[in-house]
Tab-separated table of N, CA, C and O in Angstrom:
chain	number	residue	atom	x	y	z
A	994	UNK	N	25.400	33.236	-0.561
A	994	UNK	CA	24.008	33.038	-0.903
A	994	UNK	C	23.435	32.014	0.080
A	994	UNK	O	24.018	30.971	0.375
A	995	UNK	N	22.459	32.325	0.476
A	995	UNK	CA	21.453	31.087	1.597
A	995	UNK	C	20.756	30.713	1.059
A	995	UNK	O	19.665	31.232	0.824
A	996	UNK	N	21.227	29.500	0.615
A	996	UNK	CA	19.426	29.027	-0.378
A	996	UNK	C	18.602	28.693	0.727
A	996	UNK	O	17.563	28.682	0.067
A	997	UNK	N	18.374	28.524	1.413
A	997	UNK	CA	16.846	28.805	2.309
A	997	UNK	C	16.164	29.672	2.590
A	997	UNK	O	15.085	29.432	3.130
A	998	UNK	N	16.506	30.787	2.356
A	998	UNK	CA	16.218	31.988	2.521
A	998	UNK	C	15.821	32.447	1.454
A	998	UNK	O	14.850	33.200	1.519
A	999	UNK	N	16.543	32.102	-0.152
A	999	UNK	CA	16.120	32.194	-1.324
A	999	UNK	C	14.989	31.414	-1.924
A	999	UNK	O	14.337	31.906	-2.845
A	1000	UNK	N	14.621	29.759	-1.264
A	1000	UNK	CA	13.790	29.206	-1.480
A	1000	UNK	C	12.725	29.382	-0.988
A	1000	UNK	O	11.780	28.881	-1.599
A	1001	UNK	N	12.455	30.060	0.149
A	1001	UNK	CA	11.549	30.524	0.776
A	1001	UNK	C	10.942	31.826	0.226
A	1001	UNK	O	9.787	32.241	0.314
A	1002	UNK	N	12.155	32.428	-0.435
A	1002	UNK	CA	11.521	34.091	-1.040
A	1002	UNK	C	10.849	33.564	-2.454
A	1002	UNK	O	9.900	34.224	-2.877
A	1003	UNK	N	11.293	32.394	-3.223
A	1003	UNK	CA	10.705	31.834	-4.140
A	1003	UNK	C	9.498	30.978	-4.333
A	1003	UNK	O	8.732	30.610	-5.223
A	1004	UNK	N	9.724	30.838	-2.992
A	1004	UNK	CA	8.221	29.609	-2.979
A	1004	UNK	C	7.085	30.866	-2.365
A	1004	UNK	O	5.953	30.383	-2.321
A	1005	UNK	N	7.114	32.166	-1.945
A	1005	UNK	CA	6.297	33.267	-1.825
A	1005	UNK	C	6.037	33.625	-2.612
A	1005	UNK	O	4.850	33.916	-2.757
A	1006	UNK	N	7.214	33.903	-3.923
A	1006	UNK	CA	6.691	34.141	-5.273
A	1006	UNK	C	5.797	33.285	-6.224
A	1006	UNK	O	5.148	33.636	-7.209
A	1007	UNK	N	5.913	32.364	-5.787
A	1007	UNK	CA	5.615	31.087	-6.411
A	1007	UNK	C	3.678	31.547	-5.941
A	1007	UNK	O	2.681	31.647	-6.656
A	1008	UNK	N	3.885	31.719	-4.437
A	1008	UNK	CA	2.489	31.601	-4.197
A	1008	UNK	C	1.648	32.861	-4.855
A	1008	UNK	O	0.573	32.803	-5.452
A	1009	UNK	N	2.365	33.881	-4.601
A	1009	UNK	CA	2.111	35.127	-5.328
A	1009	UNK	C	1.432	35.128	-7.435
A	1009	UNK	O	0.667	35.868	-8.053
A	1010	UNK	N	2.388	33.689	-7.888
A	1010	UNK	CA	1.488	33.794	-9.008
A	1010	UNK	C	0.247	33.142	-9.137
A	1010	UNK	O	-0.634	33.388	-9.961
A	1011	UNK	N	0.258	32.073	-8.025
A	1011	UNK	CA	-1.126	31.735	-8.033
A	1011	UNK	C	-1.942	32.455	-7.907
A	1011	UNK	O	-2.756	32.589	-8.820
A	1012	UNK	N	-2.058	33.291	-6.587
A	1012	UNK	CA	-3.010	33.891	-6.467
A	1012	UNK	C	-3.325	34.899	-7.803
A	1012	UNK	O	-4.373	35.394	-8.217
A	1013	UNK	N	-2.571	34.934	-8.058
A	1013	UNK	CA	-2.828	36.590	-9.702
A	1013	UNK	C	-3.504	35.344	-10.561
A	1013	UNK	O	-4.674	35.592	-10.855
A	1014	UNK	N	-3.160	34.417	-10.898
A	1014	UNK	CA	-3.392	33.033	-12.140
A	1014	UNK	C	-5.214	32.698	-11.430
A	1014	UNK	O	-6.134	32.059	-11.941
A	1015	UNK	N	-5.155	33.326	-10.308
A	1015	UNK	CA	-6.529	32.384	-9.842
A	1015	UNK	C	-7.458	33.781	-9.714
A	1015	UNK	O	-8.676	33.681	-9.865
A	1016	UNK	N	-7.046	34.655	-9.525
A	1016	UNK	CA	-7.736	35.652	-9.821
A	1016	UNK	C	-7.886	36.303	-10.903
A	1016	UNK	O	-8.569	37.321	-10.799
A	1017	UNK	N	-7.574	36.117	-11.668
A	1017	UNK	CA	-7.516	36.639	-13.010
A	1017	UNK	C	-8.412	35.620	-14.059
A	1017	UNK	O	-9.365	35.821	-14.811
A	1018	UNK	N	-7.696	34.570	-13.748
A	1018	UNK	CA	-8.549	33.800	-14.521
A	1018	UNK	C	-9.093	32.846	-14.638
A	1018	UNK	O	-9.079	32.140	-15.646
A	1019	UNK	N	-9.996	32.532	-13.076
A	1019	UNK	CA	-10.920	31.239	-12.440
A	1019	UNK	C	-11.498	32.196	-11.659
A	1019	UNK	O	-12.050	31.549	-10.768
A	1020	UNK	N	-11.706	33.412	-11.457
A	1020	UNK	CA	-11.980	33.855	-10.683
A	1020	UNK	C	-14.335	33.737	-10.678
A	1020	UNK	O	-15.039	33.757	-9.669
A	1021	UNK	N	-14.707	33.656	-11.812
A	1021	UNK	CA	-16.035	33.306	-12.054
A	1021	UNK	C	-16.375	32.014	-11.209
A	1021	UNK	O	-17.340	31.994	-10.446
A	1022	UNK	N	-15.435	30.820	-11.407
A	1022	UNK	CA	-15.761	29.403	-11.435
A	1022	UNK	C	-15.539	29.923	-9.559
A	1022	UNK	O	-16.578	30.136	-8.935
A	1023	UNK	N	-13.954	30.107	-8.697
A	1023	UNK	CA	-14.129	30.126	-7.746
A	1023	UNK	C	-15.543	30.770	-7.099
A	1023	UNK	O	-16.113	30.099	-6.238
A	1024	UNK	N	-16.241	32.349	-7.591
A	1024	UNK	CA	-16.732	32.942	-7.462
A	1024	UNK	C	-18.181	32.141	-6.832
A	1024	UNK	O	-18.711	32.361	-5.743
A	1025	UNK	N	-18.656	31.062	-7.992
A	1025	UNK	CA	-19.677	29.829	-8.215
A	1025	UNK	C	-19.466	28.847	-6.713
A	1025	UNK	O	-20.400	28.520	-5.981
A	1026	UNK	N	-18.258	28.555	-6.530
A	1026	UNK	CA	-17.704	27.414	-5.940
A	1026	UNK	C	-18.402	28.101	-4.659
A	1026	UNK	O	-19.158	27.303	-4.105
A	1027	UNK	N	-18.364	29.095	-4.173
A	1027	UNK	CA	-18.311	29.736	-2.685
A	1027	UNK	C	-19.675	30.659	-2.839
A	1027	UNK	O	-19.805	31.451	-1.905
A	1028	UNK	N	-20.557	30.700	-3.688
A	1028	UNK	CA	-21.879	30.921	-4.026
A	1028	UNK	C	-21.476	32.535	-3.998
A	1028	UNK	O	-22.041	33.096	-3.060
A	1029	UNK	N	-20.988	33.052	-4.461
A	1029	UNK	CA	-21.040	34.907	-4.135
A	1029	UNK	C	-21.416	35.587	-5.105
A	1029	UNK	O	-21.595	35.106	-6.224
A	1030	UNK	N	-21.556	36.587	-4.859
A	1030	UNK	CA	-22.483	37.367	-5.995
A	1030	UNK	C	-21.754	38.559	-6.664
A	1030	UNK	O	-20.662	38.835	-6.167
A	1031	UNK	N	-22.180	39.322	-7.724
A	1031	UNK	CA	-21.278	39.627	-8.816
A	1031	UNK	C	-20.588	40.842	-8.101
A	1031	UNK	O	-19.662	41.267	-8.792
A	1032	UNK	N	-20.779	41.618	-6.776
A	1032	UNK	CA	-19.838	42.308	-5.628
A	1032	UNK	C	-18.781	41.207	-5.248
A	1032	UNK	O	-17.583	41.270	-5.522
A	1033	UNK	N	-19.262	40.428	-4.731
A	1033	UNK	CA	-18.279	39.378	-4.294
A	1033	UNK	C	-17.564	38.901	-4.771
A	1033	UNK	O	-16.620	38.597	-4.042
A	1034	UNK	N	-17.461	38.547	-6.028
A	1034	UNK	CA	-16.224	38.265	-7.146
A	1034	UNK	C	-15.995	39.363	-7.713
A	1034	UNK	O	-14.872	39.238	-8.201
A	1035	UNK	N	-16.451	40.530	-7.978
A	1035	UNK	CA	-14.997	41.870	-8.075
A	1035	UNK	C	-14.511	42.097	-6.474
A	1035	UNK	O	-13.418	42.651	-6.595
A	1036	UNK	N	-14.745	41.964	-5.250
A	1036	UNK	CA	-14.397	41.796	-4.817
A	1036	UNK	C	-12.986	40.454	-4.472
A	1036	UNK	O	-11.845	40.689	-4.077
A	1037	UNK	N	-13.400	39.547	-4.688
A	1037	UNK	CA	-12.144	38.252	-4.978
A	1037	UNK	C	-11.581	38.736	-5.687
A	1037	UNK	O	-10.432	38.786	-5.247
A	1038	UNK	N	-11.661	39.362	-6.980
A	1038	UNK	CA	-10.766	39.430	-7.814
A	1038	UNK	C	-9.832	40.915	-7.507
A	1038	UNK	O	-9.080	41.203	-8.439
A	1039	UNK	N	-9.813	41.666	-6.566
A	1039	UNK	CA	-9.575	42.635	-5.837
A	1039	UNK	C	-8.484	42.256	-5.008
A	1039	UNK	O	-7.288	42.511	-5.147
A	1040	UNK	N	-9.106	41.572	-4.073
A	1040	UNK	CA	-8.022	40.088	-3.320
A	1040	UNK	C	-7.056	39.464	-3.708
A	1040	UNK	O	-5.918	39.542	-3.245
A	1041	UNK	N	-7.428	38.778	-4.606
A	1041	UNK	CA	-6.717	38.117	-5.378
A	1041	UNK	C	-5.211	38.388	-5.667
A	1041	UNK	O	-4.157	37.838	-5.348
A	1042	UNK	N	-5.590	39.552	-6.465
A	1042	UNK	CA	-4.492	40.903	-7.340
A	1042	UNK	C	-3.803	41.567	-6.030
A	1042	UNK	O	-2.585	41.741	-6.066
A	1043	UNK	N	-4.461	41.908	-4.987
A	1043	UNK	CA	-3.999	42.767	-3.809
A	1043	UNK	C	-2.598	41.711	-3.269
A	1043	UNK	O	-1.422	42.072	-3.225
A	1044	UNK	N	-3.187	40.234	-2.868
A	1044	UNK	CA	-2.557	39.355	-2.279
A	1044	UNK	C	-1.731	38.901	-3.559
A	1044	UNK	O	-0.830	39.623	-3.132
A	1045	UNK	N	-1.306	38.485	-4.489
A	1045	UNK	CA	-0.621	38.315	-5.277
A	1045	UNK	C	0.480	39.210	-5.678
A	1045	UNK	O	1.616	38.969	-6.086
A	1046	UNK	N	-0.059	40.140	-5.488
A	1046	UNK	CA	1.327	41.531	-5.520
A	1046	UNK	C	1.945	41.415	-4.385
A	1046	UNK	O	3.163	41.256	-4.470
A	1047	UNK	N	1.238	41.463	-2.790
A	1047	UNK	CA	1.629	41.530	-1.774
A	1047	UNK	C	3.045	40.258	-1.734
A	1047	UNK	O	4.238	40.365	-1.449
A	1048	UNK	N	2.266	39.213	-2.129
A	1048	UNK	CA	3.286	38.323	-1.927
A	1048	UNK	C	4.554	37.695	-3.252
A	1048	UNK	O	5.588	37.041	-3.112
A	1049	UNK	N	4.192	37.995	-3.912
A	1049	UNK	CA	5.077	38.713	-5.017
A	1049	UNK	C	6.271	39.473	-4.557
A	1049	UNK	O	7.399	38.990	-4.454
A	1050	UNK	N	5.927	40.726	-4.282
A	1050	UNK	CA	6.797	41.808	-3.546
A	1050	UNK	C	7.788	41.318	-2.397
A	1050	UNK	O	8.937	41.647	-2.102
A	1051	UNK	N	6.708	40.220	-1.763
A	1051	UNK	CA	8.013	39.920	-0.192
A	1051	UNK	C	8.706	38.825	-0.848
A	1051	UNK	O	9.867	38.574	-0.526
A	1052	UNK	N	8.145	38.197	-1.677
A	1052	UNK	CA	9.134	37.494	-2.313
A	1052	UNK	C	10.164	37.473	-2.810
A	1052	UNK	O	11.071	36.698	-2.509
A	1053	UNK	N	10.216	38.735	-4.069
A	1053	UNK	CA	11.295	39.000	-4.407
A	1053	UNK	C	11.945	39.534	-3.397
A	1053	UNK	O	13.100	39.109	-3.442
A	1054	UNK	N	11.751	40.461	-2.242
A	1054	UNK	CA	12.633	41.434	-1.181
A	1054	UNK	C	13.349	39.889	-0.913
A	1054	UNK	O	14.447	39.636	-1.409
A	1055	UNK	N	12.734	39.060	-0.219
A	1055	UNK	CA	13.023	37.878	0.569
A	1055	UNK	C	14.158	36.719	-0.302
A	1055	UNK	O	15.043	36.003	0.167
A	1056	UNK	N	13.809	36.857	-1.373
A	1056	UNK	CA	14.826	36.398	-2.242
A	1056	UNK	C	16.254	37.156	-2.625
A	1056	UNK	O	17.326	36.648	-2.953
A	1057	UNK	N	15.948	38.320	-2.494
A	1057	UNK	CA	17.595	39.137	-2.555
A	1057	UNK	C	17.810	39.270	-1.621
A	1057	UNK	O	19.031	39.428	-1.611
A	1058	UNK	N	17.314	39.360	-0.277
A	1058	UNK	CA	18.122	39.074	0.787
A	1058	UNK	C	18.776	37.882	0.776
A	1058	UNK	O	19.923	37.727	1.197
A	1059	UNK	N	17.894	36.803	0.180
A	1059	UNK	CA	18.805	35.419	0.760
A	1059	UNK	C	19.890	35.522	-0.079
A	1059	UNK	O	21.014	35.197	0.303
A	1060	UNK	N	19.593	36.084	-1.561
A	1060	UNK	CA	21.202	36.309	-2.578
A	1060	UNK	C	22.248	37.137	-1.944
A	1060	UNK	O	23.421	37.030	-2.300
A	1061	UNK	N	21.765	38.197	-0.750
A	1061	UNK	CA	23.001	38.884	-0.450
A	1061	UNK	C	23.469	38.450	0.787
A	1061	UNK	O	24.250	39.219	1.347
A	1062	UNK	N	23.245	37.627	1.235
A	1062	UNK	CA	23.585	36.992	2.639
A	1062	UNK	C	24.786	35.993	2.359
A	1062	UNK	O	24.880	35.345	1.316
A	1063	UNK	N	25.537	35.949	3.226
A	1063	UNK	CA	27.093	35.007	2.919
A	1063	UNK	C	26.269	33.438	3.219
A	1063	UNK	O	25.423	33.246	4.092
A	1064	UNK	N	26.794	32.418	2.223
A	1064	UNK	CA	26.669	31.159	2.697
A	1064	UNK	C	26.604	30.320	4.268
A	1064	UNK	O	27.416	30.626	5.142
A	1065	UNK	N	25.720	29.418	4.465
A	1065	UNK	CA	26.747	28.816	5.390
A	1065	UNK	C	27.053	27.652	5.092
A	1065	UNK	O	26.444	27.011	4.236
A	1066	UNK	N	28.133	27.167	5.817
A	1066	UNK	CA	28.905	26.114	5.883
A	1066	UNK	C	28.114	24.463	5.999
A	1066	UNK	O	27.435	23.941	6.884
A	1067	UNK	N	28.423	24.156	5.117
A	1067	UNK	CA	27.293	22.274	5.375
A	1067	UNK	C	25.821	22.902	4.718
A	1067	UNK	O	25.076	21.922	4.695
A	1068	UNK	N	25.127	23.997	4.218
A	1068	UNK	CA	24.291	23.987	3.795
A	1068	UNK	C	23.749	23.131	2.862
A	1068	UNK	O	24.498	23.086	1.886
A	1069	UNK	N	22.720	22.391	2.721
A	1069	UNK	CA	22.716	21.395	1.518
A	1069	UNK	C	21.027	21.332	1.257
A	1069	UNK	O	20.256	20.394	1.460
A	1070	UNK	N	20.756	22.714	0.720
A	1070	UNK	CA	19.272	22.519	-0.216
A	1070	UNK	C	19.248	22.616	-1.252
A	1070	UNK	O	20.196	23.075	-1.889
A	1071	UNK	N	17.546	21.994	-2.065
A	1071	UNK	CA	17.541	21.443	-2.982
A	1071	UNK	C	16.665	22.993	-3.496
A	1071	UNK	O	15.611	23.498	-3.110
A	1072	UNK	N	17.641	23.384	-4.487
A	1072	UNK	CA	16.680	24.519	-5.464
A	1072	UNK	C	15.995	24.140	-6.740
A	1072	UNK	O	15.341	25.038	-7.269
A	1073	UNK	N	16.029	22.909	-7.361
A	1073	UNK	CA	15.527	22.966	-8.210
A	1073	UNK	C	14.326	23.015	-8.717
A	1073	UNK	O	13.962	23.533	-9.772
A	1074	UNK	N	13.328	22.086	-7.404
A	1074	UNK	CA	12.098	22.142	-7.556
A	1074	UNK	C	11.550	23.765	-7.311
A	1074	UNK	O	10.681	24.180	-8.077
A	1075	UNK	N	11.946	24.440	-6.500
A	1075	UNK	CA	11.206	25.696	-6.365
A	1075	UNK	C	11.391	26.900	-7.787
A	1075	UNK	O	10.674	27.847	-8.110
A	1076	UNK	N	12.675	26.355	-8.403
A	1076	UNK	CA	12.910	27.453	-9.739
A	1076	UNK	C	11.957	26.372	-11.212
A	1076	UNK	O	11.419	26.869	-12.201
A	1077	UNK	N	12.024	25.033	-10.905
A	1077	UNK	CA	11.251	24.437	-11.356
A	1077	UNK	C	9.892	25.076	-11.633
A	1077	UNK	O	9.737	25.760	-12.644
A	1078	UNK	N	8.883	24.865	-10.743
A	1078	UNK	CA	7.513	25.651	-10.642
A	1078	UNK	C	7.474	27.014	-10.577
A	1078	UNK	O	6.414	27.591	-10.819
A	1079	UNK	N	8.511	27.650	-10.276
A	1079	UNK	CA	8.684	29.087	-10.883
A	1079	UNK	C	8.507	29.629	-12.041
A	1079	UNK	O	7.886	30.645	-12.353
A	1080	UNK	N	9.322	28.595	-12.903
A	1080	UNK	CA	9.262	28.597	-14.544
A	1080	UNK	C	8.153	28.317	-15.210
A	1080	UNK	O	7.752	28.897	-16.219
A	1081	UNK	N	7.390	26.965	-14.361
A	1081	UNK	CA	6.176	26.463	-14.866
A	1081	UNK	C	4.487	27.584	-14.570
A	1081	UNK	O	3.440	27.595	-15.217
A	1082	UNK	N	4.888	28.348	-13.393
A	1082	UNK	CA	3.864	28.789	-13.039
A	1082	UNK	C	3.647	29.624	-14.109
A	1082	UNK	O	2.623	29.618	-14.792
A	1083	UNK	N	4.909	30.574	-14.313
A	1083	UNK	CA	5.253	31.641	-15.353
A	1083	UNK	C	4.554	31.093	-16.567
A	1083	UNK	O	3.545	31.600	-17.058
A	1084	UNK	N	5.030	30.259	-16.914
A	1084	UNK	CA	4.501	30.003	-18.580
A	1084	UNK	C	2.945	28.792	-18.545
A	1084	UNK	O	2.348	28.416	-19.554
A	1085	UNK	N	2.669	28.477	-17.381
A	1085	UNK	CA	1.340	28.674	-17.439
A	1085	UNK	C	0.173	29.965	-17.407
A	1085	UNK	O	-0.987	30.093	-17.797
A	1086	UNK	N	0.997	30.671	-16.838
A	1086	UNK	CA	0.039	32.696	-16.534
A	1086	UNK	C	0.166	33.150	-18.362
A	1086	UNK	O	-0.669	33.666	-19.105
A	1087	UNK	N	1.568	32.693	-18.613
A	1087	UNK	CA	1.623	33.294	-20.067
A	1087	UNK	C	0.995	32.833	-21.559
A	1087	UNK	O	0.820	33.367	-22.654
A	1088	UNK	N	0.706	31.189	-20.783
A	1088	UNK	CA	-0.363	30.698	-21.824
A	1088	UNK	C	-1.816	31.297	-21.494
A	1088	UNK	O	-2.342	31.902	-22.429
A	1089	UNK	N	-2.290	31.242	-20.701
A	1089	UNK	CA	-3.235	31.476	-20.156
A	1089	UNK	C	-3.656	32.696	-20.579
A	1089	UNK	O	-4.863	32.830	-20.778
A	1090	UNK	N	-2.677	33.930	-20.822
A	1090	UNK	CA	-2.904	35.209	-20.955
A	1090	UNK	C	-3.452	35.097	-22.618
A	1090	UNK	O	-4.555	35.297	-23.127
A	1091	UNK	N	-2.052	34.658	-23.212
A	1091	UNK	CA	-2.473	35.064	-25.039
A	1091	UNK	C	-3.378	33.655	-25.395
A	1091	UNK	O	-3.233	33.300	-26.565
A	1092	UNK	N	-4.237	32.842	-24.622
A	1092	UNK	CA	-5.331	32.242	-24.921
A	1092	UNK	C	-6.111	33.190	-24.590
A	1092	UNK	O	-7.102	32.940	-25.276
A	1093	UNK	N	-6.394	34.320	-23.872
A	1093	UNK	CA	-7.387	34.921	-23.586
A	1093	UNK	C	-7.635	35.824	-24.246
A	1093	UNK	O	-8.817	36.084	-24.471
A	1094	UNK	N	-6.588	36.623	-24.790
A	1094	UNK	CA	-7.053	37.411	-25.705
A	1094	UNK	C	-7.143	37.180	-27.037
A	1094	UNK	O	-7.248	38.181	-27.747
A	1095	UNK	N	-7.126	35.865	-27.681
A	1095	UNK	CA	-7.384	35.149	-28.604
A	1095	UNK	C	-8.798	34.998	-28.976
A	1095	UNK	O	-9.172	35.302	-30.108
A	1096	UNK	N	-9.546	34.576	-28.149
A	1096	UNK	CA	-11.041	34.513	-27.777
A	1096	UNK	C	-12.189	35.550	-28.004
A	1096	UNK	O	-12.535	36.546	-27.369
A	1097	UNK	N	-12.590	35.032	-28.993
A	1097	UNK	CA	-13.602	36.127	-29.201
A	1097	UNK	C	-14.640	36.987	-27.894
A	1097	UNK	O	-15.128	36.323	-26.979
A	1098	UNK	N	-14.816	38.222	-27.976
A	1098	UNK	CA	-15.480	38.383	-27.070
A	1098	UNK	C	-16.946	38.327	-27.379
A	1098	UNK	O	-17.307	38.330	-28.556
A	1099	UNK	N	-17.722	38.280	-26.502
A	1099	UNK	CA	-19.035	37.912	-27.046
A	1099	UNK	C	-20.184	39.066	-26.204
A	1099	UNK	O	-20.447	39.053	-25.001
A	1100	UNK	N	-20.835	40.193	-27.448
A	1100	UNK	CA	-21.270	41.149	-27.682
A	1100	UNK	C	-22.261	40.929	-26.378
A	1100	UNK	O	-22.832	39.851	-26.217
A	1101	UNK	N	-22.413	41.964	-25.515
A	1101	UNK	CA	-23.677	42.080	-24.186
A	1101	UNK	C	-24.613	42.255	-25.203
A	1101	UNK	O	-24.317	42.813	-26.260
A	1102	UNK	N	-26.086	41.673	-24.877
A	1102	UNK	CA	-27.265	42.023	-25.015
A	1102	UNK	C	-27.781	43.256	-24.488
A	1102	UNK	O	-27.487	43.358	-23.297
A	1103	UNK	N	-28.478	44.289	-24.952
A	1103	UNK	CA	-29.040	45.210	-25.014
A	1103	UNK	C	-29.815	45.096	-23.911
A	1103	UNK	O	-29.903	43.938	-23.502
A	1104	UNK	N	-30.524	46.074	-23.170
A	1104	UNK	CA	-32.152	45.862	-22.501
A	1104	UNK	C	-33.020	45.598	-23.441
A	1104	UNK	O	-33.279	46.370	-24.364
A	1105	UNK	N	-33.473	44.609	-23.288
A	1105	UNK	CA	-35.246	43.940	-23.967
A	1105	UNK	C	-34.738	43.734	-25.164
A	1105	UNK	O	-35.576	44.115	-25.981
A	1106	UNK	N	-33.322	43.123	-25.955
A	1106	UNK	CA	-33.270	42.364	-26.276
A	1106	UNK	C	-32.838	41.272	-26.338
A	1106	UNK	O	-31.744	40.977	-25.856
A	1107	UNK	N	-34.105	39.900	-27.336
A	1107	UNK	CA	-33.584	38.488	-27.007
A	1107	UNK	C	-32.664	37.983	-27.884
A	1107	UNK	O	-31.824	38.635	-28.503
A	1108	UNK	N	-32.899	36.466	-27.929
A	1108	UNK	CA	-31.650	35.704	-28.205
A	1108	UNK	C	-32.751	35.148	-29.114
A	1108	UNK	O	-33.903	34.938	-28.732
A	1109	UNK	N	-32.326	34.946	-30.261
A	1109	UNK	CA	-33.169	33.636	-31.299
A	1109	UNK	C	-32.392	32.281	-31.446
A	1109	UNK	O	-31.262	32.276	-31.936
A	1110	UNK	N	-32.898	31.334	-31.094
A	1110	UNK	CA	-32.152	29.731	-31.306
A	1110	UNK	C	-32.073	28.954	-32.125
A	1110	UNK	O	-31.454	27.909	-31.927
């Protein structure tokens, strides 16, 4: 096993859930941040998902390569932090998820009708 090769396929994955965690669900607020308009954030959020799989995918490839590769000799890296935030990213996406569908959704307004206060 090469853990450099594995930490590297992990810290891709790692980046891979951000991007899905930031597109999925900041994707309005980024949307605001960079002034774009409601094309432009289904667009980001298009991105987002595209690049998050993308790097997802080389991640894991990149990570079983480094599992099937023979050691080398004097190697001495540190895996914990990268399976660390692996774990954390995970069960931040997974809070994040069943808070969301917890949340009431809140009914669109009709054409021409208002809101009473």
């Amino acid at each position: 096993m090469r853990k450099r090769t594995l930490k590297k396929g992990l810290n891709l994955l790692n980046a891979g859930i951000v991007a899905v965690i930031l597109a999925t669900f900041y994707h309005s607020g980024i949307a605001w941040l960079f002034g774009l308009s409601s094309a432009g954030e289904t667009s980001l959020i298009f991105l987002g998902l595209l690049w998050g799989g993308i790097l997802g995918g080389a991640g894991i490839m990149v990570a079983m390569f480094g599992l099937l590769r023979r050691a080398l000799p004097g190697e001495s890296i540190r895996m914990a932090p990268a399976v660390t935030l692996l774990v954390l990213l995970a069960t931040i996406f997974l809070i994040l998820w069943f808070a969301s569908s917890k949340t009431p959704v809140q009914p669109r307004l009709a054409p021409g009708e208002t809101i009473t206060i």
